[in-house]
Amino acid sequence: LNESLFCSGCESPFKRTEGRFIIFGLVMSLASFIVYSLWKLRNEPDPKGIRREMYVAVKFALPLALLWFIFSLVDPGDVETEGKINWIFIISLAFLNVFTLTVYRNIKVSNQYSLSNLADNKKQKTASDEFQVVLKSELGTNLFKSHLVNELSIENFYFWKEALDWRASFDKVSKHRRENRFLYLYDMFLDDASAPLLVNLEDKIYAELRKTAKKEVELNKHTLDDAINTMYILLEFDSFPRFRDSDLYEQFSLSSNGDNDFEMSL
């Protein structure tokens, strides 16, 4: 053990005071860089708590490094001088234990996060199923439309239904008829300059539809796909959650029609 940990027949840098200072300085510099980086990222999302665990690891590593520096420099009991043991062994074992506990905690937090995601996905799936049940029920649809009228967003539903019908009948009607119906939908819901029931879409969707209305882009069966999908997302994830918290939804859930469509408890 009097020989170096890393070579045979050469003097260990850990036995030289200047070597200990250099190594300790490098460790402190690295730790300072890590702490600074974590501080810069303090406002970033950290759902798995990894940043917090790294802070804990650094907080343990720095005192351990300081202990190694002090004990190897002072060498109480001359145990290192006499070749009985090297203080770096003790400190390394302590650091390994801390590192293992930190990794274990990270894995535990990650598993908890995964379980939480599964629960959220299950809840989201249930809400999506309920939305489908409401749309398949005449009473549920009428009550949902009443809710949309109350929150001044009924145009989203009307356009979504009209656009679905237009797409479904695209290959069943004449070119003249589907073009006229598209222009009606555009003038009523999609012209961001003058539509009386303008729906909320991204600017790029407005721009593409404007080109189609001006016949700069050829009309096809999938022209309204982006607009239809956007409306569906708004209806399901924006309007429907508020509908579920309303008295109108309670009427649906308590009605015989609603009970036959979906079993639920409020």
mmCIF file of C-alpha atoms in Angstrom:
data_model
loop_
_atom_site.group_PDB
_atom_site.id
_atom_site.type_symbol
_atom_site.label_atom_id
_atom_site.label_comp_id
_atom_site.label_asym_id
_atom_site.label_seq_id
_atom_site.Cartn_x
_atom_site.Cartn_y
_atom_site.Cartn_z
ATOM 1 C CA LEU A 1 0.000 0.000 0.000
ATOM 2 C CA ASN A 2 3.063 2.249 0.190
ATOM 3 C CA GLU A 3 3.056 2.256 -3.588
ATOM 4 C CA SER A 4 0.812 4.309 -5.760
ATOM 5 C CA LEU A 5 -2.760 3.247 -6.342
ATOM 6 C CA PHE A 6 -2.279 3.769 -10.056
ATOM 7 C CA CYS A 7 1.228 2.582 -10.772
ATOM 8 C CA SER A 8 3.934 0.308 -9.386
ATOM 9 C CA GLY A 9 7.364 1.569 -8.445
ATOM 10 C CA CYS A 10 6.494 5.249 -8.622
ATOM 11 C CA GLU A 11 5.695 7.791 -5.967
ATOM 12 C CA SER A 12 2.002 8.419 -5.476
ATOM 13 C CA PRO A 13 0.881 11.993 -6.092
ATOM 14 C CA PHE A 14 -1.372 11.590 -3.069
ATOM 15 C CA LYS A 15 1.710 11.434 -0.867
ATOM 16 C CA ARG A 16 2.911 14.820 -2.023
ATOM 17 C CA THR A 17 1.351 17.894 -0.457
ATOM 18 C CA GLU A 18 1.358 19.820 -3.719
ATOM 19 C CA GLY A 19 -0.396 16.922 -5.454
ATOM 20 C CA ARG A 20 -3.129 16.922 -2.870
ATOM 21 C CA PHE A 21 -3.660 20.657 -3.309
ATOM 22 C CA ILE A 22 -3.875 20.300 -7.101
ATOM 23 C CA ILE A 23 -6.348 17.411 -6.950
ATOM 24 C CA PHE A 24 -8.470 19.116 -4.305
ATOM 25 C CA GLY A 25 -8.465 22.310 -6.364
ATOM 26 C CA LEU A 26 -9.632 20.422 -9.452
ATOM 27 C CA VAL A 27 -12.420 18.767 -7.480
ATOM 28 C CA MET A 28 -13.561 22.106 -6.079
ATOM 29 C CA SER A 29 -13.471 23.707 -9.523
ATOM 30 C CA LEU A 30 -15.555 20.906 -11.026
ATOM 31 C CA ALA A 31 -18.031 21.052 -8.168
ATOM 32 C CA SER A 32 -18.299 24.830 -8.504
ATOM 33 C CA PHE A 33 -19.006 24.485 -12.223
ATOM 34 C CA ILE A 34 -21.740 21.915 -11.541
ATOM 35 C CA VAL A 35 -23.341 24.084 -8.860
ATOM 36 C CA TYR A 36 -23.244 27.126 -11.151
ATOM 37 C CA SER A 37 -24.819 25.140 -14.012
ATOM 38 C CA LEU A 38 -27.576 23.873 -11.745
ATOM 39 C CA TRP A 39 -28.210 27.386 -10.498
ATOM 40 C CA LYS A 40 -28.561 28.685 -14.064
ATOM 41 C CA LEU A 41 -31.146 25.958 -14.737
ATOM 42 C CA ARG A 42 -33.044 26.591 -11.506
ATOM 43 C CA ASN A 43 -36.137 27.937 -13.303
ATOM 44 C CA GLU A 44 -36.316 25.145 -15.880
ATOM 45 C CA PRO A 45 -38.883 22.338 -15.447
ATOM 46 C CA ASP A 46 -37.533 19.409 -13.437
ATOM 47 C CA PRO A 47 -40.442 16.931 -13.175
ATOM 48 C CA LYS A 48 -38.259 13.994 -12.128
ATOM 49 C CA GLY A 49 -36.336 15.959 -9.477
ATOM 50 C CA ILE A 50 -32.970 15.158 -11.064
ATOM 51 C CA ARG A 51 -31.597 18.646 -10.487
ATOM 52 C CA ARG A 52 -32.467 18.481 -6.799
ATOM 53 C CA GLU A 53 -30.779 15.104 -6.465
ATOM 54 C CA MET A 54 -27.643 16.438 -8.136
ATOM 55 C CA TYR A 55 -27.561 19.244 -5.590
ATOM 56 C CA VAL A 56 -27.720 16.651 -2.824
ATOM 57 C CA ALA A 57 -24.899 14.622 -4.403
ATOM 58 C CA VAL A 58 -22.677 17.698 -4.692
ATOM 59 C CA LYS A 59 -23.431 18.718 -1.109
ATOM 60 C CA PHE A 60 -22.222 15.299 0.064
ATOM 61 C CA ALA A 61 -19.294 15.050 -2.334
ATOM 62 C CA LEU A 62 -17.721 18.360 -1.332
ATOM 63 C CA PRO A 63 -17.455 17.559 2.402
ATOM 64 C CA LEU A 64 -16.136 14.080 1.558
ATOM 65 C CA ALA A 65 -13.480 15.584 -0.704
ATOM 66 C CA LEU A 66 -12.566 18.012 2.050
ATOM 67 C CA LEU A 67 -12.295 15.144 4.552
ATOM 68 C CA TRP A 68 -9.989 13.227 2.209
ATOM 69 C CA PHE A 69 -7.803 16.308 1.783
ATOM 70 C CA ILE A 70 -7.560 16.921 5.525
ATOM 71 C CA PHE A 71 -7.077 13.310 6.618
ATOM 72 C CA SER A 72 -4.532 12.494 3.920
ATOM 73 C CA LEU A 73 -2.632 15.699 4.659
ATOM 74 C CA VAL A 74 -2.653 15.356 8.429
ATOM 75 C CA ASP A 75 -2.620 11.524 8.429
ATOM 76 C CA PRO A 76 -3.791 10.996 12.038
ATOM 77 C CA GLY A 77 -2.119 7.980 13.598
ATOM 78 C CA ASP A 78 0.346 7.810 10.709
ATOM 79 C CA VAL A 79 -1.756 5.014 9.231
ATOM 80 C CA GLU A 80 -1.046 6.102 5.674
ATOM 81 C CA THR A 81 2.641 6.750 6.372
ATOM 82 C CA GLU A 82 3.054 3.300 7.856
ATOM 83 C CA GLY A 83 1.219 1.742 4.899
ATOM 84 C CA LYS A 84 -1.698 0.467 6.962
ATOM 85 C CA ILE A 85 -4.381 2.127 4.839
ATOM 86 C CA ASN A 86 -4.847 4.938 2.380
ATOM 87 C CA TRP A 87 -7.382 7.550 3.336
ATOM 88 C CA ILE A 88 -8.657 7.708 -0.218
ATOM 89 C CA PHE A 89 -10.064 4.199 0.244
ATOM 90 C CA ILE A 90 -12.251 5.283 3.143
ATOM 91 C CA ILE A 91 -13.402 8.462 1.464
ATOM 92 C CA SER A 92 -14.092 6.644 -1.831
ATOM 93 C CA LEU A 93 -16.209 4.043 -0.061
ATOM 94 C CA ALA A 94 -18.192 6.772 1.668
ATOM 95 C CA PHE A 95 -18.715 8.589 -1.633
ATOM 96 C CA LEU A 96 -19.784 5.349 -3.317
ATOM 97 C CA ASN A 97 -22.449 4.842 -0.667
ATOM 98 C CA VAL A 98 -23.748 8.381 -1.125
ATOM 99 C CA PHE A 99 -23.729 8.002 -4.903
ATOM 100 C CA THR A 100 -25.627 4.699 -4.685
ATOM 101 C CA LEU A 101 -28.286 6.219 -2.435
ATOM 102 C CA THR A 102 -28.655 9.170 -4.805
ATOM 103 C CA VAL A 103 -29.079 6.926 -7.856
ATOM 104 C CA TYR A 104 -31.588 4.785 -5.970
ATOM 105 C CA ARG A 105 -33.604 7.849 -5.049
ATOM 106 C CA ASN A 106 -33.559 9.074 -8.653
ATOM 107 C CA ILE A 107 -34.889 5.713 -9.829
ATOM 108 C CA LYS A 108 -37.587 5.815 -7.163
ATOM 109 C CA VAL A 109 -38.637 9.345 -8.151
ATOM 110 C CA SER A 110 -38.641 8.345 -11.834
ATOM 111 C CA ASN A 111 -40.918 5.384 -11.109
ATOM 112 C CA GLN A 112 -43.286 7.588 -9.136
ATOM 113 C CA TYR A 113 -43.343 10.050 -12.038
ATOM 114 C CA SER A 114 -44.149 7.234 -14.470
ATOM 115 C CA LEU A 115 -47.006 6.022 -12.285
ATOM 116 C CA SER A 116 -48.325 9.564 -12.085
ATOM 117 C CA ASN A 117 -48.232 9.816 -15.878
ATOM 118 C CA LEU A 118 -50.152 6.554 -16.189
ATOM 119 C CA ALA A 119 -52.823 7.882 -13.850
ATOM 120 C CA ASP A 120 -53.062 11.137 -15.819
ATOM 121 C CA ASN A 121 -53.331 9.231 -19.104
ATOM 122 C CA LYS A 122 -56.075 7.044 -17.674
ATOM 123 C CA LYS A 123 -57.963 10.096 -16.466
ATOM 124 C CA GLN A 124 -57.539 11.783 -19.850
ATOM 125 C CA LYS A 125 -58.776 8.658 -21.632
ATOM 126 C CA THR A 126 -61.869 8.588 -19.404
ATOM 127 C CA ALA A 127 -62.638 12.232 -20.223
ATOM 128 C CA SER A 128 -62.202 11.517 -23.936
ATOM 129 C CA ASP A 129 -64.610 8.567 -23.683
ATOM 130 C CA GLU A 130 -67.157 10.764 -21.949
ATOM 131 C CA PHE A 131 -66.847 13.360 -24.696
ATOM 132 C CA GLN A 132 -67.596 10.699 -27.298
ATOM 133 C CA VAL A 133 -70.633 9.558 -25.313
ATOM 134 C CA VAL A 134 -71.979 13.098 -25.170
ATOM 135 C CA LEU A 135 -71.542 13.538 -28.934
ATOM 136 C CA LYS A 136 -73.335 10.239 -29.639
ATOM 137 C CA SER A 137 -76.301 11.266 -27.507
ATOM 138 C CA GLU A 138 -78.880 13.639 -28.943
ATOM 139 C CA LEU A 139 -79.610 15.039 -25.493
ATOM 140 C CA GLY A 140 -75.901 15.320 -24.680
ATOM 141 C CA THR A 141 -75.166 17.078 -27.959
ATOM 142 C CA ASN A 142 -77.978 19.584 -27.440
ATOM 143 C CA LEU A 143 -76.888 20.321 -23.892
ATOM 144 C CA PHE A 144 -73.275 20.697 -25.010
ATOM 145 C CA LYS A 145 -74.380 23.105 -27.744
ATOM 146 C CA SER A 146 -76.288 25.113 -25.129
ATOM 147 C CA HIS A 147 -73.110 25.299 -23.080
ATOM 148 C CA LEU A 148 -71.167 26.523 -26.125
ATOM 149 C CA VAL A 149 -73.788 29.216 -26.699
ATOM 150 C CA ASN A 150 -73.381 30.336 -23.100
ATOM 151 C CA GLU A 151 -69.615 30.616 -23.446
ATOM 152 C CA LEU A 152 -69.879 32.249 -26.890
ATOM 153 C CA SER A 153 -68.075 29.526 -28.819
ATOM 154 C CA ILE A 154 -70.895 27.729 -30.641
ATOM 155 C CA GLU A 155 -69.253 28.572 -33.970
ATOM 156 C CA ASN A 156 -66.566 25.985 -33.225
ATOM 157 C CA PHE A 157 -69.125 23.203 -33.058
ATOM 158 C CA TYR A 158 -71.103 24.351 -36.096
ATOM 159 C CA PHE A 159 -67.997 24.595 -38.254
ATOM 160 C CA TRP A 160 -66.668 21.248 -37.032
ATOM 161 C CA LYS A 161 -69.915 19.462 -37.911
ATOM 162 C CA GLU A 162 -70.303 21.243 -41.265
ATOM 163 C CA ALA A 163 -66.689 20.571 -42.215
ATOM 164 C CA LEU A 164 -67.010 16.883 -41.328
ATOM 165 C CA ASP A 165 -70.098 16.598 -43.523
ATOM 166 C CA TRP A 166 -68.313 18.410 -46.360
ATOM 167 C CA ARG A 167 -65.346 16.053 -46.184
ATOM 168 C CA ALA A 168 -67.550 12.955 -45.951
ATOM 169 C CA SER A 169 -69.534 13.967 -49.044
ATOM 170 C CA PHE A 170 -66.560 15.200 -51.046
ATOM 171 C CA ASP A 171 -66.511 12.237 -53.460
ATOM 172 C CA LYS A 172 -70.306 11.945 -53.593
ATOM 173 C CA VAL A 173 -71.165 15.367 -55.018
ATOM 174 C CA SER A 174 -70.194 17.299 -58.100
ATOM 175 C CA LYS A 175 -67.096 19.484 -58.239
ATOM 176 C CA HIS A 176 -69.241 22.594 -58.544
ATOM 177 C CA ARG A 177 -71.281 21.721 -55.455
ATOM 178 C CA ARG A 178 -68.312 20.921 -53.196
ATOM 179 C CA GLU A 179 -66.537 24.110 -54.295
ATOM 180 C CA ASN A 180 -69.610 26.198 -53.517
ATOM 181 C CA ARG A 181 -70.004 24.580 -50.131
ATOM 182 C CA PHE A 182 -66.336 25.142 -49.345
ATOM 183 C CA LEU A 183 -66.680 28.817 -50.221
ATOM 184 C CA TYR A 184 -69.728 29.005 -47.962
ATOM 185 C CA LEU A 185 -67.716 27.520 -45.089
ATOM 186 C CA TYR A 186 -64.842 29.851 -45.844
ATOM 187 C CA ASP A 187 -67.006 32.985 -45.931
ATOM 188 C CA MET A 188 -68.924 31.989 -42.810
ATOM 189 C CA PHE A 189 -66.163 30.580 -40.573
ATOM 190 C CA LEU A 190 -62.676 30.872 -42.068
ATOM 191 C CA ASP A 191 -62.194 34.297 -43.664
ATOM 192 C CA ASP A 192 -60.116 36.006 -40.977
ATOM 193 C CA ALA A 193 -61.054 39.394 -42.427
ATOM 194 C CA SER A 194 -64.840 39.199 -42.610
ATOM 195 C CA ALA A 195 -66.297 35.858 -41.435
ATOM 196 C CA PRO A 196 -69.287 36.496 -39.116
ATOM 197 C CA LEU A 197 -68.616 33.264 -37.164
ATOM 198 C CA LEU A 198 -64.845 33.216 -37.349
ATOM 199 C CA VAL A 199 -63.263 30.216 -35.633
ATOM 200 C CA ASN A 200 -59.918 30.379 -33.889
ATOM 201 C CA LEU A 201 -57.135 28.867 -36.024
ATOM 202 C CA GLU A 202 -53.412 29.341 -36.484
ATOM 203 C CA ASP A 203 -52.319 32.004 -38.972
ATOM 204 C CA LYS A 204 -50.718 29.432 -41.263
ATOM 205 C CA ILE A 205 -54.032 27.564 -41.539
ATOM 206 C CA TYR A 206 -55.844 30.795 -42.388
ATOM 207 C CA ALA A 207 -53.221 31.509 -45.050
ATOM 208 C CA GLU A 208 -53.533 28.083 -46.697
ATOM 209 C CA LEU A 209 -57.326 28.267 -46.741
ATOM 210 C CA ARG A 210 -57.168 31.765 -48.203
ATOM 211 C CA LYS A 211 -55.045 30.462 -51.079
ATOM 212 C CA THR A 212 -57.558 27.690 -51.686
ATOM 213 C CA ALA A 213 -60.477 30.126 -51.661
ATOM 214 C CA LYS A 214 -58.651 32.247 -54.249
ATOM 215 C CA LYS A 215 -57.970 29.071 -56.265
ATOM 216 C CA GLU A 216 -54.241 29.502 -55.922
ATOM 217 C CA VAL A 217 -54.194 26.009 -54.390
ATOM 218 C CA GLU A 218 -56.355 23.187 -55.688
ATOM 219 C CA LEU A 219 -59.229 22.144 -53.466
ATOM 220 C CA ASN A 220 -59.059 18.535 -52.248
ATOM 221 C CA LYS A 221 -60.701 16.249 -49.726
ATOM 222 C CA HIS A 222 -58.115 17.036 -47.048
ATOM 223 C CA THR A 223 -58.156 20.822 -47.388
ATOM 224 C CA LEU A 224 -60.021 21.283 -44.102
ATOM 225 C CA ASP A 225 -58.227 18.560 -42.124
ATOM 226 C CA ASP A 226 -56.092 20.935 -40.040
ATOM 227 C CA ALA A 227 -59.077 23.158 -39.271
ATOM 228 C CA ILE A 228 -61.234 20.154 -38.335
ATOM 229 C CA ASN A 229 -58.568 18.744 -36.032
ATOM 230 C CA THR A 230 -58.015 22.115 -34.381
ATOM 231 C CA MET A 231 -61.734 22.514 -33.701
ATOM 232 C CA TYR A 232 -61.993 19.031 -32.249
ATOM 233 C CA ILE A 233 -59.098 19.714 -29.878
ATOM 234 C CA LEU A 234 -60.708 22.965 -28.746
ATOM 235 C CA LEU A 235 -64.046 21.271 -28.175
ATOM 236 C CA GLU A 236 -62.650 18.302 -26.267
ATOM 237 C CA PHE A 237 -59.886 19.870 -24.219
ATOM 238 C CA ASP A 238 -61.101 23.451 -23.805
ATOM 239 C CA SER A 239 -64.911 23.542 -23.859
ATOM 240 C CA PHE A 240 -65.813 20.054 -22.669
ATOM 241 C CA PRO A 241 -64.023 20.232 -19.267
ATOM 242 C CA ARG A 242 -66.047 23.355 -18.451
ATOM 243 C CA PHE A 243 -69.190 21.622 -19.673
ATOM 244 C CA ARG A 244 -68.498 18.740 -17.267
ATOM 245 C CA ASP A 245 -68.489 21.224 -14.375
ATOM 246 C CA SER A 246 -71.787 22.796 -15.421
ATOM 247 C CA ASP A 247 -75.411 22.152 -14.434
ATOM 248 C CA LEU A 248 -76.106 21.155 -18.034
ATOM 249 C CA TYR A 249 -73.822 18.164 -17.724
ATOM 250 C CA GLU A 250 -75.510 17.197 -14.473
ATOM 251 C CA GLN A 251 -78.813 17.159 -16.354
ATOM 252 C CA PHE A 252 -77.291 14.826 -18.905
ATOM 253 C CA SER A 253 -75.807 12.492 -16.307
ATOM 254 C CA LEU A 254 -79.079 12.271 -14.394
ATOM 255 C CA SER A 255 -81.250 11.706 -17.447
ATOM 256 C CA SER A 256 -82.286 8.210 -18.447
ATOM 257 C CA ASN A 257 -80.594 8.686 -21.805
ATOM 258 C CA GLY A 258 -77.344 9.736 -20.168
ATOM 259 C CA ASP A 259 -77.460 6.852 -17.715
ATOM 260 C CA ASN A 260 -77.862 4.351 -20.534
ATOM 261 C CA ASP A 261 -74.971 5.854 -22.488
ATOM 262 C CA PHE A 262 -72.418 6.122 -19.713
ATOM 263 C CA GLU A 263 -72.241 5.023 -16.090
ATOM 264 C CA MET A 264 -70.839 7.660 -13.819
ATOM 265 C CA SER A 265 -71.054 9.089 -10.342
ATOM 266 C CA LEU A 266 -70.788 12.751 -9.522
#
